[in-house]
């Protein structure tokens, strides 16, 4: 069973381990330059958890943290971002978690940015009603190059 809950201190240990996966970081494209730097990780998560404008949840599968999901204010809409531990990819967990998360707040539009070669995430978002509204070039620290991102929106 997939549930969403407030992030607990113990979850951060798991999230730090999750970001060590090179394949997951490559797919995200906008992870930390040095995923082993705990001080950067702690700073980032401190900002997320202490922001009044950000909603952050732990994604649990049968009581075990398997990822995180967040929404933050970005210009004219909320933008969502999520990270699922790689061994849980392709099991429908992310789709279910994003769907549950979107029911937590009725604000629309909701935006998401996805690197064009992250086909799994694109498929998930499109299945939940997101549609492409633009593209943008951005520098990816993880990939050390400029990448194309699709900008998707749920109205």
PDB file of C-alpha atoms in Angstrom, residues 62-144:
ATOM      1  CA  UNK A  62       3.964  -0.813   3.223  1.00  0.00           C
ATOM      2  CA  UNK A  63       5.479   1.431   5.916  1.00  0.00           C
ATOM      3  CA  UNK A  64       8.903   1.720   4.267  1.00  0.00           C
ATOM      4  CA  UNK A  65      10.118   5.059   2.841  1.00  0.00           C
ATOM      5  CA  UNK A  66      10.732   4.616  -0.888  1.00  0.00           C
ATOM      6  CA  UNK A  67      10.895   8.224  -2.009  1.00  0.00           C
ATOM      7  CA  UNK A  68       9.836  11.817  -1.605  1.00  0.00           C
ATOM      8  CA  UNK A  69       7.579  14.272  -3.353  1.00  0.00           C
ATOM      9  CA  UNK A  70       7.352  18.035  -3.046  1.00  0.00           C
ATOM     10  CA  UNK A  71       5.579  21.045  -4.502  1.00  0.00           C
ATOM     11  CA  UNK A  72       6.968  24.552  -4.311  1.00  0.00           C
ATOM     12  CA  UNK A  73       5.921  27.975  -5.543  1.00  0.00           C
ATOM     13  CA  UNK A  74       7.482  28.812  -8.907  1.00  0.00           C
ATOM     14  CA  UNK A  75       6.458  32.058 -10.596  1.00  0.00           C
ATOM     15  CA  UNK A  76       2.780  31.592 -11.479  1.00  0.00           C
ATOM     16  CA  UNK A  77       2.159  28.006 -10.337  1.00  0.00           C
ATOM     17  CA  UNK A  78       3.235  25.215  -8.062  1.00  0.00           C
ATOM     18  CA  UNK A  79       5.943  22.960  -9.420  1.00  0.00           C
ATOM     19  CA  UNK A  80       6.206  19.338  -8.346  1.00  0.00           C
ATOM     20  CA  UNK A  81       9.300  17.228  -8.037  1.00  0.00           C
ATOM     21  CA  UNK A  82       9.746  13.647  -6.860  1.00  0.00           C
ATOM     22  CA  UNK A  83      12.390  10.977  -6.352  1.00  0.00           C
ATOM     23  CA  UNK A  84      11.759   7.249  -6.029  1.00  0.00           C
ATOM     24  CA  UNK A  85      14.405   4.739  -5.064  1.00  0.00           C
ATOM     25  CA  UNK A  86      15.542   3.030  -8.271  1.00  0.00           C
ATOM     26  CA  UNK A  87      14.636  -0.499  -7.205  1.00  0.00           C
ATOM     27  CA  UNK A  88      10.971   0.592  -7.086  1.00  0.00           C
ATOM     28  CA  UNK A  89      10.860   2.010 -10.626  1.00  0.00           C
ATOM     29  CA  UNK A  90       8.304   0.475 -12.975  1.00  0.00           C
ATOM     30  CA  UNK A  91       5.974  -0.788 -10.237  1.00  0.00           C
ATOM     31  CA  UNK A  92       3.304   1.932 -10.394  1.00  0.00           C
ATOM     32  CA  UNK A  93       4.417   3.410  -7.063  1.00  0.00           C
ATOM     33  CA  UNK A  94       5.354   6.785  -8.506  1.00  0.00           C
ATOM     34  CA  UNK A  95       2.118   7.151 -10.446  1.00  0.00           C
ATOM     35  CA  UNK A  96       0.047   6.319  -7.366  1.00  0.00           C
ATOM     36  CA  UNK A  97       2.094   8.643  -5.150  1.00  0.00           C
ATOM     37  CA  UNK A  98       1.866  11.593  -7.540  1.00  0.00           C
ATOM     38  CA  UNK A  99      -1.871  11.037  -7.968  1.00  0.00           C
ATOM     39  CA  UNK A 100      -2.390  11.008  -4.175  1.00  0.00           C
ATOM     40  CA  UNK A 101      -0.174  14.050  -3.750  1.00  0.00           C
ATOM     41  CA  UNK A 102      -2.147  16.044  -6.309  1.00  0.00           C
ATOM     42  CA  UNK A 103      -5.362  15.430  -4.366  1.00  0.00           C
ATOM     43  CA  UNK A 104      -3.799  17.094  -1.303  1.00  0.00           C
ATOM     44  CA  UNK A 105      -4.066  20.526  -2.838  1.00  0.00           C
ATOM     45  CA  UNK A 106      -6.607  21.730  -5.389  1.00  0.00           C
ATOM     46  CA  UNK A 107      -4.460  24.584  -6.738  1.00  0.00           C
ATOM     47  CA  UNK A 108      -3.987  24.571 -10.470  1.00  0.00           C
ATOM     48  CA  UNK A 109      -2.039  24.879 -12.622  1.00  0.00           C
ATOM     49  CA  UNK A 110       0.688  22.520 -11.410  1.00  0.00           C
ATOM     50  CA  UNK A 111       3.929  22.428 -13.373  1.00  0.00           C
ATOM     51  CA  UNK A 112       6.638  19.786 -13.751  1.00  0.00           C
ATOM     52  CA  UNK A 113       9.967  19.889 -15.587  1.00  0.00           C
ATOM     53  CA  UNK A 114      11.402  16.707 -17.024  1.00  0.00           C
ATOM     54  CA  UNK A 115      14.541  16.060 -19.060  1.00  0.00           C
ATOM     55  CA  UNK A 116      13.411  14.877 -22.502  1.00  0.00           C
ATOM     56  CA  UNK A 117      15.090  11.474 -22.184  1.00  0.00           C
ATOM     57  CA  UNK A 118      13.408  10.682 -18.844  1.00  0.00           C
ATOM     58  CA  UNK A 119      10.671   8.734 -20.598  1.00  0.00           C
ATOM     59  CA  UNK A 120       9.358   7.030 -17.461  1.00  0.00           C
ATOM     60  CA  UNK A 121       8.586  10.298 -15.697  1.00  0.00           C
ATOM     61  CA  UNK A 122       7.105  11.808 -18.851  1.00  0.00           C
ATOM     62  CA  UNK A 123       4.805   8.792 -19.192  1.00  0.00           C
ATOM     63  CA  UNK A 124       3.701   9.050 -15.553  1.00  0.00           C
ATOM     64  CA  UNK A 125       2.883  12.745 -15.763  1.00  0.00           C
ATOM     65  CA  UNK A 126       1.062  12.425 -19.086  1.00  0.00           C
ATOM     66  CA  UNK A 127      -1.015   9.532 -17.700  1.00  0.00           C
ATOM     67  CA  UNK A 128      -2.129  11.869 -14.888  1.00  0.00           C
ATOM     68  CA  UNK A 129      -3.266  14.573 -17.290  1.00  0.00           C
ATOM     69  CA  UNK A 130      -0.169  16.756 -17.589  1.00  0.00           C
ATOM     70  CA  UNK A 131       0.445  18.145 -21.055  1.00  0.00           C
ATOM     71  CA  UNK A 132       3.477  19.788 -22.600  1.00  0.00           C
ATOM     72  CA  UNK A 133       3.414  23.586 -22.578  1.00  0.00           C
ATOM     73  CA  UNK A 134       7.014  24.290 -23.551  1.00  0.00           C
ATOM     74  CA  UNK A 135      10.671  23.317 -23.636  1.00  0.00           C
ATOM     75  CA  UNK A 136      13.721  24.897 -22.087  1.00  0.00           C
ATOM     76  CA  UNK A 137      17.472  24.383 -22.192  1.00  0.00           C
ATOM     77  CA  UNK A 138      19.179  24.221 -18.793  1.00  0.00           C
ATOM     78  CA  UNK A 139      22.617  23.264 -17.518  1.00  0.00           C
ATOM     79  CA  UNK A 140      22.628  19.929 -15.685  1.00  0.00           C
ATOM     80  CA  UNK A 141      25.267  19.651 -12.960  1.00  0.00           C
ATOM     81  CA  UNK A 142      24.918  15.884 -12.929  1.00  0.00           C
ATOM     82  CA  UNK A 143      25.386  15.496 -16.675  1.00  0.00           C
ATOM     83  CA  UNK A 144      27.835  18.421 -16.964  1.00  0.00           C
TER      84      UNK A 144
END
